[in-house]
PDB file of C-alpha atoms in Angstrom:
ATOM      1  CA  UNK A   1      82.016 129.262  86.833  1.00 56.00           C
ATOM      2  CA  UNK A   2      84.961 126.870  87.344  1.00 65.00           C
ATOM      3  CA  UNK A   3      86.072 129.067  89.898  1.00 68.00           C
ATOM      4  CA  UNK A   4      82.902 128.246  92.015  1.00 72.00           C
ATOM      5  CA  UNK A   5      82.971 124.777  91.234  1.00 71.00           C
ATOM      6  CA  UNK A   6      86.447 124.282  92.541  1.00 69.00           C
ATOM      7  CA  UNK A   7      85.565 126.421  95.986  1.00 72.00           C
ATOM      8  CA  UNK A   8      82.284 124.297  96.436  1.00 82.00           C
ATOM      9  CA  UNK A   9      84.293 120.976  96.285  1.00 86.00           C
ATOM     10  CA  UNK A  10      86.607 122.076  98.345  1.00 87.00           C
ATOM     11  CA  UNK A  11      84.051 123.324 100.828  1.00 87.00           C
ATOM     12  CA  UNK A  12      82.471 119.735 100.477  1.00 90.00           C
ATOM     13  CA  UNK A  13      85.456 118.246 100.687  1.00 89.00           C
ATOM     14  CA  UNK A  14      86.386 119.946 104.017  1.00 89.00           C
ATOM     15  CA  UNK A  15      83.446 119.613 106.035  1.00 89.00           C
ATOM     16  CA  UNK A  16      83.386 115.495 105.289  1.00 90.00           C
ATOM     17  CA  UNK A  17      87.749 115.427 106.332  1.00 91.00           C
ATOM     18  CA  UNK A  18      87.353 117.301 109.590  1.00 92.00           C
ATOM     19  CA  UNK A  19      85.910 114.753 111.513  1.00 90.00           C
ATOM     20  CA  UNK A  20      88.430 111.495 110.353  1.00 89.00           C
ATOM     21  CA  UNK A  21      91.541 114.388 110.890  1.00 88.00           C
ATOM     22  CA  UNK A  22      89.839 114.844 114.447  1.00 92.00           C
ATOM     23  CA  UNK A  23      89.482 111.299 114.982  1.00 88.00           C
ATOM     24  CA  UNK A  24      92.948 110.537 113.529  1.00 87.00           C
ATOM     25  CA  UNK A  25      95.128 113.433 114.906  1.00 90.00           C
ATOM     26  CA  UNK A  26      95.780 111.898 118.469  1.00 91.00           C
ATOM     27  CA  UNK A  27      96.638 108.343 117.279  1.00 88.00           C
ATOM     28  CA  UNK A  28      99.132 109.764 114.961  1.00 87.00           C
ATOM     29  CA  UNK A  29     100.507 112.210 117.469  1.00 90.00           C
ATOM     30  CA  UNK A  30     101.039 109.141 119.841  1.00 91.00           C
ATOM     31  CA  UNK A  31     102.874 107.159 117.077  1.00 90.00           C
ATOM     32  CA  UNK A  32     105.445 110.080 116.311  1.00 90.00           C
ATOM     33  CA  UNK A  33     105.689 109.894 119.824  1.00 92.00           C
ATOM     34  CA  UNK A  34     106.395 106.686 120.416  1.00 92.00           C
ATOM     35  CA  UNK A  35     108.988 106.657 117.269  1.00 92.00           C
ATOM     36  CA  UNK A  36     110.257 109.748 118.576  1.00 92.00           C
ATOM     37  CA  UNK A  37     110.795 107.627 122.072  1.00 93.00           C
ATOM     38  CA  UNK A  38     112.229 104.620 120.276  1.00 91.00           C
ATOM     39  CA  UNK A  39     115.209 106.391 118.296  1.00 91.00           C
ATOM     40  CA  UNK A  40     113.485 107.320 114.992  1.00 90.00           C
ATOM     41  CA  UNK A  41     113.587 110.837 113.542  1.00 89.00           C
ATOM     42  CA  UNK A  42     110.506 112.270 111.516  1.00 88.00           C
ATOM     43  CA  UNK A  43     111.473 110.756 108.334  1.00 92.00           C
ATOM     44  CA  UNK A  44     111.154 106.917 109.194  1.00 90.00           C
ATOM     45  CA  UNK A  45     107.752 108.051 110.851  1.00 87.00           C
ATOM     46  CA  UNK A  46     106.882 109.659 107.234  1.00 88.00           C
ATOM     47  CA  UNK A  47     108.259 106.691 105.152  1.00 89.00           C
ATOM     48  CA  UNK A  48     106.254 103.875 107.435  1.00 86.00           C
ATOM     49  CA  UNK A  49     103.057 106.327 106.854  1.00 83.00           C
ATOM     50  CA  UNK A  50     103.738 105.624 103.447  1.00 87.00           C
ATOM     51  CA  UNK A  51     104.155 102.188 102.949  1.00 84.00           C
ATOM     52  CA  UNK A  52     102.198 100.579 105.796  1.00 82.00           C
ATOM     53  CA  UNK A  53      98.419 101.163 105.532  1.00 75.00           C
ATOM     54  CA  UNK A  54      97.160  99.280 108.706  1.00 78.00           C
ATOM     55  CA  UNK A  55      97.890 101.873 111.940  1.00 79.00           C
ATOM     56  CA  UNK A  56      97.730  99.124 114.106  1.00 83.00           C
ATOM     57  CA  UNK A  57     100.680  97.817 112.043  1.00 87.00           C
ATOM     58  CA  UNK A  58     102.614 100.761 112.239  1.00 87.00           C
ATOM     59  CA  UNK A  59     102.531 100.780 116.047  1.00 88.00           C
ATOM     60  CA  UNK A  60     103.540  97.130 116.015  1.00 88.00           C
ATOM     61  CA  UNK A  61     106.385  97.407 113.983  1.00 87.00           C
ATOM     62  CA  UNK A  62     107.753  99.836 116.292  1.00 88.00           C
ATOM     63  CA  UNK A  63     108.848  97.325 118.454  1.00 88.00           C
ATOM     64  CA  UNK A  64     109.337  94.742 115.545  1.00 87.00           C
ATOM     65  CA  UNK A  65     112.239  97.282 114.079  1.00 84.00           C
ATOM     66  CA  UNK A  66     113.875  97.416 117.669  1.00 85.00           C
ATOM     67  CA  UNK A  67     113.907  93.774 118.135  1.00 88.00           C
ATOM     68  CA  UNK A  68     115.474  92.717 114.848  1.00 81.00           C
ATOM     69  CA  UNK A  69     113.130  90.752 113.684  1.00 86.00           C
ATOM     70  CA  UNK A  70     113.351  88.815 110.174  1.00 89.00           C
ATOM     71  CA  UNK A  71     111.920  90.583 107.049  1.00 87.00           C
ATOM     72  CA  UNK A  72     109.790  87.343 106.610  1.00 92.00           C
ATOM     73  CA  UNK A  73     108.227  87.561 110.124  1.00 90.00           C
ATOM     74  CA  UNK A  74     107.267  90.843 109.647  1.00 87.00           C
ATOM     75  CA  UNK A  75     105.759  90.436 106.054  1.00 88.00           C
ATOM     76  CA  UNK A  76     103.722  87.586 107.247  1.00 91.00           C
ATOM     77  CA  UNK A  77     102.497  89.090 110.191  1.00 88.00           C
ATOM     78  CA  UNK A  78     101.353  92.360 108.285  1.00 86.00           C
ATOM     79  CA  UNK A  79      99.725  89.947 105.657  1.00 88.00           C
ATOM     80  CA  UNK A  80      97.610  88.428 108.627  1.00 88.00           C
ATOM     81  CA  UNK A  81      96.903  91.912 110.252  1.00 85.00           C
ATOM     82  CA  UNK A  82      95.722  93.118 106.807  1.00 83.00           C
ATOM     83  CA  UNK A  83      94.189  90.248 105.475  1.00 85.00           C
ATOM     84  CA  UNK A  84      91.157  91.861 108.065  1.00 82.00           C
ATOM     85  CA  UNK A  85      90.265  93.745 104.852  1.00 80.00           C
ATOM     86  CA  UNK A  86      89.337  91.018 102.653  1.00 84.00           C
ATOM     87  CA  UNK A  87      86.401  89.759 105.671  1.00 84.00           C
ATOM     88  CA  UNK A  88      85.261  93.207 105.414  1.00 82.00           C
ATOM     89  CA  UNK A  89      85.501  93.307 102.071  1.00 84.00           C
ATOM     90  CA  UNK A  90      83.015  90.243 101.580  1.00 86.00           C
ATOM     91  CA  UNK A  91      80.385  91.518 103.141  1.00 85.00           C
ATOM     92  CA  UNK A  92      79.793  94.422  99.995  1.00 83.00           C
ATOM     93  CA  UNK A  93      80.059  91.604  97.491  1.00 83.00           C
ATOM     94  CA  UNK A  94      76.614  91.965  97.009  1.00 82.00           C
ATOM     95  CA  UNK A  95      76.499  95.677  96.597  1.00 78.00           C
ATOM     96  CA  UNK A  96      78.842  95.463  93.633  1.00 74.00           C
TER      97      UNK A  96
END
């Protein structure tokens, strides 16, 4: 019984990830690329993965790490890129 519940979820689970991994595989094959171009290995690719959640960021701060730019400016300009969330955010106030 568990068995089956565990291989229908998964099934479920599957058929609803395919589409964002199809929709998502080329932009993160042209990021490694690009931090493959600028210098970086595979590991700075997987550690910026993990700490920056706006894509858009990550591609920016390709060029932000090769032009030495302050901590600070960098903080404040991923606060502005993801403070997008927030405006989206605000429009399911009502739902919840």
């Amino acid at each position: 019984m568990q068995k089956n519940i565990i291989k229908n979820s998964f099934k479920y689970s599957l058929e609803r990830s395919v589409p964002i991994l199809i929709g998502f595989f080329p932009v993160g094959t042209v990021y490694g690329l690009m931090m493959s171009a600028a210098g970086y290995n595979f590991l700075w690719s997987a550690a910026e993965s993990l700490f920056v959640y706006a894509g858009s960021l990550q591609m920016l701060m390709i060029s932000f790490f090769r032009s030495d730019m302050s901590i600070l400016t960098i903080a404040v300009t991923a606060l502005f890129m993801n403070s997008r969330q927030s405006f989206y955010a605000l429009t399911f106030l009502s739902d919840f």
